[in-house]
Structures are given as structure tokens and as C-alpha cells.
PDB file of C-alpha atoms in Angstrom:
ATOM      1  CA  UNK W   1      22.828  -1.530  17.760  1.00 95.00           C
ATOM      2  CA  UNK W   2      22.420  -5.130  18.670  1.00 98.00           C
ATOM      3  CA  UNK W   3      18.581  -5.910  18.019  1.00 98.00           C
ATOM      4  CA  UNK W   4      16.410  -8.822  18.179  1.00 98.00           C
ATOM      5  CA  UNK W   5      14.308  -9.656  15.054  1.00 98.00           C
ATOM      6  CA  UNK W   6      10.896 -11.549  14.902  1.00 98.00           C
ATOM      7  CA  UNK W   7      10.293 -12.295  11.598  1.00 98.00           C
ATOM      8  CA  UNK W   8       7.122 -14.168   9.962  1.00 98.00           C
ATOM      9  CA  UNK W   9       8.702 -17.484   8.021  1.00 98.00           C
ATOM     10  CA  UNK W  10       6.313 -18.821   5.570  1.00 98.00           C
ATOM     11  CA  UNK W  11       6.856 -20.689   2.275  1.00 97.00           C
ATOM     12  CA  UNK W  12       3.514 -20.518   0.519  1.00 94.00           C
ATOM     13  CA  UNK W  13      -0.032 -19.059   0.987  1.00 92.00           C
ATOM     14  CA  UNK W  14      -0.900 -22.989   1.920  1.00 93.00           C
ATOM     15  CA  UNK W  15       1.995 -23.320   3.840  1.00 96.00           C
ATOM     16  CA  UNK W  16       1.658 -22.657   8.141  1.00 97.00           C
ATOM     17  CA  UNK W  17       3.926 -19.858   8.813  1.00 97.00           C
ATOM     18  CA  UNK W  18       5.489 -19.098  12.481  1.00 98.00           C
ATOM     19  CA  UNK W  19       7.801 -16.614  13.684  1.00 98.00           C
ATOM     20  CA  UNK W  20      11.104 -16.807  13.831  1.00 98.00           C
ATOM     21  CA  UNK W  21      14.008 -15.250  15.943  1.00 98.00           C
ATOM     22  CA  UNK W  22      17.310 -13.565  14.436  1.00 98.00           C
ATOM     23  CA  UNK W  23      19.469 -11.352  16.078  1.00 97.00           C
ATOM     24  CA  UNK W  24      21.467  -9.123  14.255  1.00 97.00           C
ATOM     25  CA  UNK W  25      24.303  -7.147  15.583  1.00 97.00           C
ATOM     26  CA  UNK W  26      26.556  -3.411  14.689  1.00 95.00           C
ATOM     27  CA  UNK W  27      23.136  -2.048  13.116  1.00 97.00           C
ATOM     28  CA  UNK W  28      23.981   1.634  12.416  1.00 97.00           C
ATOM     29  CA  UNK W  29      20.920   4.045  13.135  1.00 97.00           C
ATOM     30  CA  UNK W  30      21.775   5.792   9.481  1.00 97.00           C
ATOM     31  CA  UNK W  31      20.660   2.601   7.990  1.00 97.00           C
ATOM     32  CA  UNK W  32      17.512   2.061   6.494  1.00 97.00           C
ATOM     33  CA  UNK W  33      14.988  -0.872   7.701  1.00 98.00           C
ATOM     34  CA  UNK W  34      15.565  -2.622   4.318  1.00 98.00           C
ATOM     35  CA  UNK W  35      19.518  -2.348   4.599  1.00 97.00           C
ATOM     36  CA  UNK W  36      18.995  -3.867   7.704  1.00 98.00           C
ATOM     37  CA  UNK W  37      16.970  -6.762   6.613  1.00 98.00           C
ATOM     38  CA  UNK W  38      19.772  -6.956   3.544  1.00 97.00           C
ATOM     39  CA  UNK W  39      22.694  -7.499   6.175  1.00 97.00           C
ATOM     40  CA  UNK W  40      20.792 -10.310   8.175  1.00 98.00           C
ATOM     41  CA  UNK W  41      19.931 -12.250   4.362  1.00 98.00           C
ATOM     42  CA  UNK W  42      23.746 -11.981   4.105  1.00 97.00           C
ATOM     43  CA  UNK W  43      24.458 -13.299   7.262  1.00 97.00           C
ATOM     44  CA  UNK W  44      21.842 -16.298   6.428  1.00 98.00           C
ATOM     45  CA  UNK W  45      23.516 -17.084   3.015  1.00 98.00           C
ATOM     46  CA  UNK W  46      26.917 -17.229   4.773  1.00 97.00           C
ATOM     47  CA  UNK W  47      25.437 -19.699   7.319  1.00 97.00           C
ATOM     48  CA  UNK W  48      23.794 -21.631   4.116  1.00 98.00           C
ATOM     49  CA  UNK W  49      20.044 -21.090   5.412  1.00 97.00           C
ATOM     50  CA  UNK W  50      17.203 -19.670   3.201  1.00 97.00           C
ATOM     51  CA  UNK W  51      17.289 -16.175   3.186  1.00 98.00           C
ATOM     52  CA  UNK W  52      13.771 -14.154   4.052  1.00 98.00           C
ATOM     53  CA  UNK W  53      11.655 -12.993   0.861  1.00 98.00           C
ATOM     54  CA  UNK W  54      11.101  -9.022   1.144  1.00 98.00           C
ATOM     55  CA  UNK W  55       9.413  -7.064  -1.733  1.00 96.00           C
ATOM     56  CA  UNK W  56      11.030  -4.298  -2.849  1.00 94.00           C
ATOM     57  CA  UNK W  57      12.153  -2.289  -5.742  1.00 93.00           C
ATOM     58  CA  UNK W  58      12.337   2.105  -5.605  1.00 94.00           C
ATOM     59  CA  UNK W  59      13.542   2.480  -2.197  1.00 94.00           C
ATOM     60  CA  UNK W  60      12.473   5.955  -2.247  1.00 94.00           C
ATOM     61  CA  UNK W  61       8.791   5.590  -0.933  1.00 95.00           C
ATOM     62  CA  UNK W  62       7.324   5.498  -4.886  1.00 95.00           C
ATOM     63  CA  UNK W  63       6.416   2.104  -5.847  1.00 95.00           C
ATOM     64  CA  UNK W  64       4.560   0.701  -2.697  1.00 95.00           C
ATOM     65  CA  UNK W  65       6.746  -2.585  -2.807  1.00 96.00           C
ATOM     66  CA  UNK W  66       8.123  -2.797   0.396  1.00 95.00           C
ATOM     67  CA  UNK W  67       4.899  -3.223   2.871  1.00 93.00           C
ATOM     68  CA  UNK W  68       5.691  -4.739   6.154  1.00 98.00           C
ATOM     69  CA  UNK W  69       4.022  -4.858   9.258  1.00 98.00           C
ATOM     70  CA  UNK W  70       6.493  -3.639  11.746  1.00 98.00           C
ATOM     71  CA  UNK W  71       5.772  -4.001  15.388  1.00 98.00           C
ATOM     72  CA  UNK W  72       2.374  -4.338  14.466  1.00 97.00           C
ATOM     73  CA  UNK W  73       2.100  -0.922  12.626  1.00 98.00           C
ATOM     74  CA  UNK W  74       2.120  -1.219   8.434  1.00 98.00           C
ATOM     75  CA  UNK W  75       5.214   0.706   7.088  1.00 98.00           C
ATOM     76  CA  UNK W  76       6.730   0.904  11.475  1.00 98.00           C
ATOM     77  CA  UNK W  77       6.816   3.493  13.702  1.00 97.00           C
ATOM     78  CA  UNK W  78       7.089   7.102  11.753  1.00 97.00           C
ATOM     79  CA  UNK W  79       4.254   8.232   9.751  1.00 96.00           C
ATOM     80  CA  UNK W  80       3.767   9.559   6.353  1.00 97.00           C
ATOM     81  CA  UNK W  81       6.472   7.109   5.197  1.00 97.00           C
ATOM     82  CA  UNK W  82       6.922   3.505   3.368  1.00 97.00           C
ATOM     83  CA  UNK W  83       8.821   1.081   5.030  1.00 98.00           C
ATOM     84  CA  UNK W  84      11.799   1.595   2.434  1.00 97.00           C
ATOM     85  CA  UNK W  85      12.325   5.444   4.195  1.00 97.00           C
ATOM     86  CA  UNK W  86      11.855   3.827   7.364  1.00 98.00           C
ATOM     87  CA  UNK W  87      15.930   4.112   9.423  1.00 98.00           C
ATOM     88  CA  UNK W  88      17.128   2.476  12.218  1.00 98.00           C
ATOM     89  CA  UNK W  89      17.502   5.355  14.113  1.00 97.00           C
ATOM     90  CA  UNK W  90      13.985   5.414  15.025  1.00 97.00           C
ATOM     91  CA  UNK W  91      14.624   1.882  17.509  1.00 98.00           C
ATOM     92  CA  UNK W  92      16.956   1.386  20.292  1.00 97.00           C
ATOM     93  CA  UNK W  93      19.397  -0.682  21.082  1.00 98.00           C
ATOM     94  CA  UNK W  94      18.250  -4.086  22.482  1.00 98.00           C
ATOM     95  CA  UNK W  95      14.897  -3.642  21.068  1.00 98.00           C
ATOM     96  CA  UNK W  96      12.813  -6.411  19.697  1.00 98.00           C
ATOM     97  CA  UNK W  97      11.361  -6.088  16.441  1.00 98.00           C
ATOM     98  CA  UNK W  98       8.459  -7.894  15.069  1.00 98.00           C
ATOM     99  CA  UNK W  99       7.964  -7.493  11.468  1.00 98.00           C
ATOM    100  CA  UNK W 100       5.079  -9.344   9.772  1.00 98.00           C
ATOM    101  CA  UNK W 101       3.482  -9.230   5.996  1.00 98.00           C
ATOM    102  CA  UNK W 102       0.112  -7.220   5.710  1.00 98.00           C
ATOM    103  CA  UNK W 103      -3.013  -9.197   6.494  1.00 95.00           C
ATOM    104  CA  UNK W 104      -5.509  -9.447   4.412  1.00 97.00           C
ATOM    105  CA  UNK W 105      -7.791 -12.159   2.647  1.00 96.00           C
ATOM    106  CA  UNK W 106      -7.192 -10.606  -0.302  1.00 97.00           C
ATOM    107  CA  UNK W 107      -3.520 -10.387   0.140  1.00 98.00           C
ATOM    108  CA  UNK W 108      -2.696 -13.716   0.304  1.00 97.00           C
ATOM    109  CA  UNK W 109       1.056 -14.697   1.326  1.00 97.00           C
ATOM    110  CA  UNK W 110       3.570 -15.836  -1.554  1.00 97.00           C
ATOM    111  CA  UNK W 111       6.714 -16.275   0.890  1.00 98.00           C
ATOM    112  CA  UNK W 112       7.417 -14.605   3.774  1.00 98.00           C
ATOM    113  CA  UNK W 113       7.155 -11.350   3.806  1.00 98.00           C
ATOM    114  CA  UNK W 114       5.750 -11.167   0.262  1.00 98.00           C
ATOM    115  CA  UNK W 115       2.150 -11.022  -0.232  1.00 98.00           C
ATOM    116  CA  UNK W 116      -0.209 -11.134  -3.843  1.00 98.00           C
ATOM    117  CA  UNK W 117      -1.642  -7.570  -4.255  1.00 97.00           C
ATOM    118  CA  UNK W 118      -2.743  -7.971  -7.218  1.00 98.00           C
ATOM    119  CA  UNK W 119      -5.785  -7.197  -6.453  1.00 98.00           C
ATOM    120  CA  UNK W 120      -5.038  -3.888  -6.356  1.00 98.00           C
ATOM    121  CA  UNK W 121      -4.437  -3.821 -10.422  1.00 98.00           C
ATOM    122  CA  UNK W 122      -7.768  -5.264 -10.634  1.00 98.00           C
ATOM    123  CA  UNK W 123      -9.625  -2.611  -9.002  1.00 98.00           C
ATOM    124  CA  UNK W 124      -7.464  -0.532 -11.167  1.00 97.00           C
ATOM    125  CA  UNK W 125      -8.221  -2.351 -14.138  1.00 97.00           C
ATOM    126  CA  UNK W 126     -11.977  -2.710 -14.057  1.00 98.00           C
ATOM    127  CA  UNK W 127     -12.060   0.858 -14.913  1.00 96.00           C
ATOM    128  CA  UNK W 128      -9.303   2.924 -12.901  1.00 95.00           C
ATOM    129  CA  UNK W 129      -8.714   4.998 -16.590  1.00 93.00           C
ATOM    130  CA  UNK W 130     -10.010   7.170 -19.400  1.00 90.00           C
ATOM    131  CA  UNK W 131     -11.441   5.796 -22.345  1.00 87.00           C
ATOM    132  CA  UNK W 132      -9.565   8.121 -24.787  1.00 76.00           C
ATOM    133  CA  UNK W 133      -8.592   7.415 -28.028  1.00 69.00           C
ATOM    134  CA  UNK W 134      -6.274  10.294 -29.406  1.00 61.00           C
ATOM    135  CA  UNK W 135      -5.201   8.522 -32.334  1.00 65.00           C
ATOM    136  CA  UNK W 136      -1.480  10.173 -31.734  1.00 67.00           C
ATOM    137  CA  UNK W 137      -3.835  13.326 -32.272  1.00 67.00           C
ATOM    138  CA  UNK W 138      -2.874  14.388 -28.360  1.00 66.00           C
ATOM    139  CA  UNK W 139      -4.323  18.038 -26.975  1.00 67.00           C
ATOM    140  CA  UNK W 140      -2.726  20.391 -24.583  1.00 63.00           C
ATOM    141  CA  UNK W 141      -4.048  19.293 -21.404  1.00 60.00           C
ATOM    142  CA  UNK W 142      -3.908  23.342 -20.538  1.00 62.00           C
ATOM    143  CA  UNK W 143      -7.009  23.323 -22.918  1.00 78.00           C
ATOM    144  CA  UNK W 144      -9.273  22.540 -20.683  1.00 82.00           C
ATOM    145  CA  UNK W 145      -9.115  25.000 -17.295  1.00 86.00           C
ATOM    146  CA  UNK W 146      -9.188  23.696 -14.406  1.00 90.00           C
ATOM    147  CA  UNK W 147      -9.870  25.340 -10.851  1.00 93.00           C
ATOM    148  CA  UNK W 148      -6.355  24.783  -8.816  1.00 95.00           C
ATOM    149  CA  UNK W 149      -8.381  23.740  -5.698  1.00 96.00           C
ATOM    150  CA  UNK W 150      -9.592  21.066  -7.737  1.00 95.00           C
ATOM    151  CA  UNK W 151      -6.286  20.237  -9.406  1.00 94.00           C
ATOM    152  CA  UNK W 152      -4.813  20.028  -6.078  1.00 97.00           C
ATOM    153  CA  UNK W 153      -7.255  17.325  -4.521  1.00 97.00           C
ATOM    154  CA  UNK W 154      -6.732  15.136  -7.778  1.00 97.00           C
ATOM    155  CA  UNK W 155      -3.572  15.396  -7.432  1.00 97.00           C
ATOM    156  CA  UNK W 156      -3.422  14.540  -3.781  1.00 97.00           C
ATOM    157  CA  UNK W 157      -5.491  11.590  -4.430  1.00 98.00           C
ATOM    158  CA  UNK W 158      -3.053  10.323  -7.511  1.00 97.00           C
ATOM    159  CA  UNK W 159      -0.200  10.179  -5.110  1.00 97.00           C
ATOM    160  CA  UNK W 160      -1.749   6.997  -3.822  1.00 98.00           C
ATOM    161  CA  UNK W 161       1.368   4.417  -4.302  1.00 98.00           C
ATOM    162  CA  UNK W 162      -1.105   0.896  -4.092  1.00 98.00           C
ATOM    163  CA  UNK W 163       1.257   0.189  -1.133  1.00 98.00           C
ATOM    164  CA  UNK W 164      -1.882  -1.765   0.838  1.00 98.00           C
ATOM    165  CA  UNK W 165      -1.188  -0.207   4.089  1.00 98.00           C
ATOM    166  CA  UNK W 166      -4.477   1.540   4.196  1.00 98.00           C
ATOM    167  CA  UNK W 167      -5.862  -2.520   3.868  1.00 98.00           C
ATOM    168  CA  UNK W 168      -3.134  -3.560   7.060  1.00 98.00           C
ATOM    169  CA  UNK W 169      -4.129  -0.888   8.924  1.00 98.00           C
ATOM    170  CA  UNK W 170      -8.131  -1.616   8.760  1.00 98.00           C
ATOM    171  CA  UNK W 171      -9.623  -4.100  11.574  1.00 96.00           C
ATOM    172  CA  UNK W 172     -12.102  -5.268   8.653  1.00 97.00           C
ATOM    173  CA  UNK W 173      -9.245  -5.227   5.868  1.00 98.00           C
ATOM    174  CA  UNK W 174     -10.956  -2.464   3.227  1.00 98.00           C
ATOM    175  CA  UNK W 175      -9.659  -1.228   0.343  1.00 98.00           C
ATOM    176  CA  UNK W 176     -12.095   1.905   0.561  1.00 98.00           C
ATOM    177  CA  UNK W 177      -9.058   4.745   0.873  1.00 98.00           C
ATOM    178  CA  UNK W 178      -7.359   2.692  -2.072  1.00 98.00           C
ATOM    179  CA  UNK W 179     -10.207   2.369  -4.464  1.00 98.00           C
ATOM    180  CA  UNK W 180     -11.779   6.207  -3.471  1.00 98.00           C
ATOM    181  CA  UNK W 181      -8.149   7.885  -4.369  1.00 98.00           C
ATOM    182  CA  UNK W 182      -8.196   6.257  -7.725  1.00 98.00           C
ATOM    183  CA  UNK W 183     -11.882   7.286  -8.173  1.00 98.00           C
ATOM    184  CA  UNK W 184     -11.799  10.624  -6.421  1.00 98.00           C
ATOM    185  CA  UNK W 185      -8.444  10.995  -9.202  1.00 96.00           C
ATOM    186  CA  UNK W 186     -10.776  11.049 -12.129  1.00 95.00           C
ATOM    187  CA  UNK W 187     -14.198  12.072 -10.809  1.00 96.00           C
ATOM    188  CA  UNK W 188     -12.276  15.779  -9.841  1.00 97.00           C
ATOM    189  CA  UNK W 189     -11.150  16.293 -13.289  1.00 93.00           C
ATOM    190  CA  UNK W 190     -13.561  17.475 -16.384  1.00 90.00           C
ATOM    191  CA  UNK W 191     -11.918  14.399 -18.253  1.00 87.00           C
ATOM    192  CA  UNK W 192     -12.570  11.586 -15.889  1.00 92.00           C
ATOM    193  CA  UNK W 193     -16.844  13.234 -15.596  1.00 93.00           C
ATOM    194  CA  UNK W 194     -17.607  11.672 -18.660  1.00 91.00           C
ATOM    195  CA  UNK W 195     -17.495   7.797 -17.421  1.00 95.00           C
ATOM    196  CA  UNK W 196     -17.847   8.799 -13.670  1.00 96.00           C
ATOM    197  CA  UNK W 197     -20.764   6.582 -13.145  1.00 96.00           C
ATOM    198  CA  UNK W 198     -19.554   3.169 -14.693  1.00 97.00           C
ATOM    199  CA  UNK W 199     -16.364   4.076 -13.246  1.00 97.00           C
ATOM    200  CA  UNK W 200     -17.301   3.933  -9.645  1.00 98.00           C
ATOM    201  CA  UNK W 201     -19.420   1.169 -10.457  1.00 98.00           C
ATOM    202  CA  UNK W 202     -17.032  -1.061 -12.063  1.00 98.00           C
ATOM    203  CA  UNK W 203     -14.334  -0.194  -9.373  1.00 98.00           C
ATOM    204  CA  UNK W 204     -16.468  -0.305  -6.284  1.00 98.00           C
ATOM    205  CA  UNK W 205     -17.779  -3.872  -7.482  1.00 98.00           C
ATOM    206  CA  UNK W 206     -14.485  -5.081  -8.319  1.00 98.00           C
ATOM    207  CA  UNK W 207     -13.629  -4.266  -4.939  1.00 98.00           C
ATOM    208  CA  UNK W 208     -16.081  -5.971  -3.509  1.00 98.00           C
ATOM    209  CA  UNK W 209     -15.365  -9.712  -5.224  1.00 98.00           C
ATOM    210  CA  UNK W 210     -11.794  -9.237  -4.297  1.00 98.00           C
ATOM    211  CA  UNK W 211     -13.047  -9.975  -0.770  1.00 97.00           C
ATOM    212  CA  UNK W 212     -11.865  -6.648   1.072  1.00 98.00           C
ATOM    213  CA  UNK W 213     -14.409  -5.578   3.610  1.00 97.00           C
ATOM    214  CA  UNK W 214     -16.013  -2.843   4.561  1.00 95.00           C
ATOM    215  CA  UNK W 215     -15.260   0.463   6.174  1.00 96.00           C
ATOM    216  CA  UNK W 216     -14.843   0.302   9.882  1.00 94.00           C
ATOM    217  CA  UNK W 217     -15.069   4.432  10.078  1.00 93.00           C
ATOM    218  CA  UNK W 218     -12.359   4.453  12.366  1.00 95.00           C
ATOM    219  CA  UNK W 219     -10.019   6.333  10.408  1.00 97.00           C
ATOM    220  CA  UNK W 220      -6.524   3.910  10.535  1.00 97.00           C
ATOM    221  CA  UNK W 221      -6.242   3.892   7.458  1.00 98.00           C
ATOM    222  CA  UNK W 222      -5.606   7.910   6.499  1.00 98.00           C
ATOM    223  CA  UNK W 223      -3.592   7.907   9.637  1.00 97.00           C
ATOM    224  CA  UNK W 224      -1.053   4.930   8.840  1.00 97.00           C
ATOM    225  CA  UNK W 225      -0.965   6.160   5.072  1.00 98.00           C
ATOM    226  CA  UNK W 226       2.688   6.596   3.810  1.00 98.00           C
ATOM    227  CA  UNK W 227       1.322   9.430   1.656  1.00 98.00           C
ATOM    228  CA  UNK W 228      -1.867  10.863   3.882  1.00 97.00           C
ATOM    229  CA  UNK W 229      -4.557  10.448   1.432  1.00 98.00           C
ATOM    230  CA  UNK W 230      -7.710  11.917   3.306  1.00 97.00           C
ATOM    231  CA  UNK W 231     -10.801   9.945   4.371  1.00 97.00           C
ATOM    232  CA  UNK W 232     -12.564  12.612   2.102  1.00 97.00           C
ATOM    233  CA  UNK W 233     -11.730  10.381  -1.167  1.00 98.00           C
ATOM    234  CA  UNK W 234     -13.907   7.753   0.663  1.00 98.00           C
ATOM    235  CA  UNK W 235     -16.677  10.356   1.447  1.00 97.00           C
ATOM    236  CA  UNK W 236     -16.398  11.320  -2.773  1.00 97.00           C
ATOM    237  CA  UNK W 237     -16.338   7.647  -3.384  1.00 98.00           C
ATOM    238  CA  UNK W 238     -19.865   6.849  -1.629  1.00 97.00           C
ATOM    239  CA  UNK W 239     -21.592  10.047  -3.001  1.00 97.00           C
ATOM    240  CA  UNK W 240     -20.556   9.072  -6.463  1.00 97.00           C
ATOM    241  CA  UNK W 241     -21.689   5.375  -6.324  1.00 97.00           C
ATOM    242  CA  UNK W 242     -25.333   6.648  -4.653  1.00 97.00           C
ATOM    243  CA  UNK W 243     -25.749   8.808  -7.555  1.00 96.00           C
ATOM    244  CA  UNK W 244     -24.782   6.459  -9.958  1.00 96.00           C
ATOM    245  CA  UNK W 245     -26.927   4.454  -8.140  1.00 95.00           C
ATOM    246  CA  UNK W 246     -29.866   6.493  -8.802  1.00 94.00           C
ATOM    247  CA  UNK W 247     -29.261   7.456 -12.504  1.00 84.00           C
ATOM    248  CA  UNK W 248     -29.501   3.130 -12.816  1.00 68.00           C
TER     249      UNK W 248
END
């Protein structure tokens, strides 16, 4: 395939980016997007130009790494993928291709197609755990049952990668399907009840100084999600911060 690339050039988060053109030639539709963008850096190191800054790392749709915004979609054109299991196959020759870095105030641009989510970890961090101390002392998690419907949505929820597409995706750039999977997680399980109020708390207002806004209820977000986690987290999320709320 002989495609025409668009790409977002941009050397810092101060820095004005612009798009630039690239066409790349004898793309084979079994390749994946990033293989793709690995042939063009080649072709740019040959020619002694910069090469374009990707994030990356799994390549197997784990991680989250490799968010781009590709022909103004975050992760392209399939669904319930990242961008890494994204192949070729799904463009056509003599297409143009537009592939941007996810916008977000609170994703601010490193280089190119890179952006800072580490916001993310501090969502995560404010209190995205359990406060267990087994002193090596560790207990059968079997110990405590739990109902498999249950075990199922928790697990659902967990499979949330921190990719930021769910951010990309929202006109008003929230982190609310993020920040309810990690909560929703925890506040399923008997083990994560115990600090379910300072949790959502902590997380929710953590969220909120990271300068993500709010939901727009339009439901982008669960659709362009590489792993479909379900506007339901964010319905958990807001009935577990009114009652903590209430309790003060």
C-alpha cells in the first residue's frame, strides 16, 4: 500500500506543534500500525531527519502505551483494540492517515506523539489500593467467598489498561470511566468495603485537581474503550461518593 501520513510534530509541551506530511510506500496490510510507523522512523534516520516519538512497550494491547489518535478516533478505526493490535489491513491503498496524540489538559505533550499520563498513577495513587499489611502472613484469597457475578464485574473493571482513550474520546476530557473501573475494582470485593468511602473520596478528588472534566453522558468513552469497560463503573462510582458523602 502506498499511504499518505499526517503526523502531529511537536518537540515539547511549550513547543507549537503542526502537522506534518510523510508518505510511506510497500505497506503490507499484515502489518501492524506500529510496524508501520517503525518503517517510516527508518526511512527518516536514513535521510538523517529526527525520527517521530511513539510510546510503546507490550505490543499486545496490555500496557496502554501506545495511545494515538488515528483519523481522529483514539486507538483508529476497529474497536475493542489498542492501537498496538491495530493492522494495516483495516486502510486502503492511497488513504490518508492522520494520527495525532490524545488531547487532554491533563495529558500534556512530551514530543510528538508522546503525552504525560501520569496523572493516571496519581488517581491511582491517592488511594487506588488496599491497606493490608500481611506481614508475609498471606491468606488464601478462596477464604473469603465471593458471588461469581460479583467476581466477574471486578474483574471486568480491573482489565482497565490506563491507556487514556476513554479521556481522548470525551468532548470535556474526563477521566470518569478511568477512575470508576479502579473504584468499582475494589468497592465489588469484601476486601476493598472496608476503605470504600475514603477511597472514592481520595480518588474522585484527585481526579478532580488533575484538571480532567466532567462527564459529558454521551457515552464515547465505553464505546472507543480498547477493553469495553461499561458506563456502569461510572454509575457505581457516583453512588459510592454520594454515600460517602452522607456518612461525612
Amino acid at each position: 500500500m502506498k499511504l499518505t501520513l499526517k503526523i502531529w510534530r511537536q518537540e515539547n509541551a511549550t513547543a507549537k506543534g503542526k502537522m506534518v506530511d510523510y508518505p510511506v510506500d510497500g505497506i503490507d496490510g499484515d502489518m501492524s500500525f506500529l510496524e508501520m510507523l517503525d518503517i517510516l522512523n527508518e526511512q527518516l534516520v536514513e535521510k538523517g531527519e529526527d525520527t517521530i516519538q511513539f510510546d510503546h512497550d507490550c505490543r499486545e494491547g496490555i500496557c496502554g502505551s501506545c495511545s494515538l489518535q488515528i483519523n481522529g478516533e483514539p486507538h483508529g478505526p476497529d474497536k475493542l483494540i489498542a492501537t498496538c493490535q491495530l493492522h494495516m489491513r483495516s486502510f486502503k491503498d492511497g488513504d490518508t492517515i492522520y494520527i495525532e496524540p490524545f488531547r487532554a489538559k491533563a495529558f500534556p505533550v512530551i514530543k510528538d506523539l508522546i503525552v504525560d499520563r501520569t496523572a493516571f498513577d496519581r488517581i491511582q495513587q491517592a488511594w487506588g489500593y488496599v491497606s493490608v499489611n500481611t506481614s508475609g502472613n498471606t491468606v488464601d484469597a478462596n477464604t473469603i467467598p465471593i458471588e461469581k457475578e460479583k467476581a466477574d464485574e471486578a474483574f471486568n473493571a480491573a482489565t482497565c489498561i490506563g491507556c487514556g482513550a476513554c479521556v481522548a474520546a470525551c468532548k470535556n476530557a474526563s477521566a470518569m470511566l478511568f477512575t470508576s473501573a479502579k473504584v468499582s475494582q475494589y468497592a465489588l470485593l469484601p476486601q476493598g468495603r472496608v476503605e470504600a468511602t475514603e477511597r472514592v473520596q481520595a480518588m474522585v478528588r484527585q481526579m478532580d485537581e488533575e484538571g480532567f472534566g466532567n462527564c459529558s453522558n454521551t457515552g464515547a468513552c465505553e464505546i472507543e474503550c480498547p477493553k469495553g469497560i461499561s458506563l456502569e463503573n461510572i454509575a457505581r462510582m457516583n453512588r459510592e461518593y454520594l454515600a460517602a458523602s452522607v456518612k461525612g
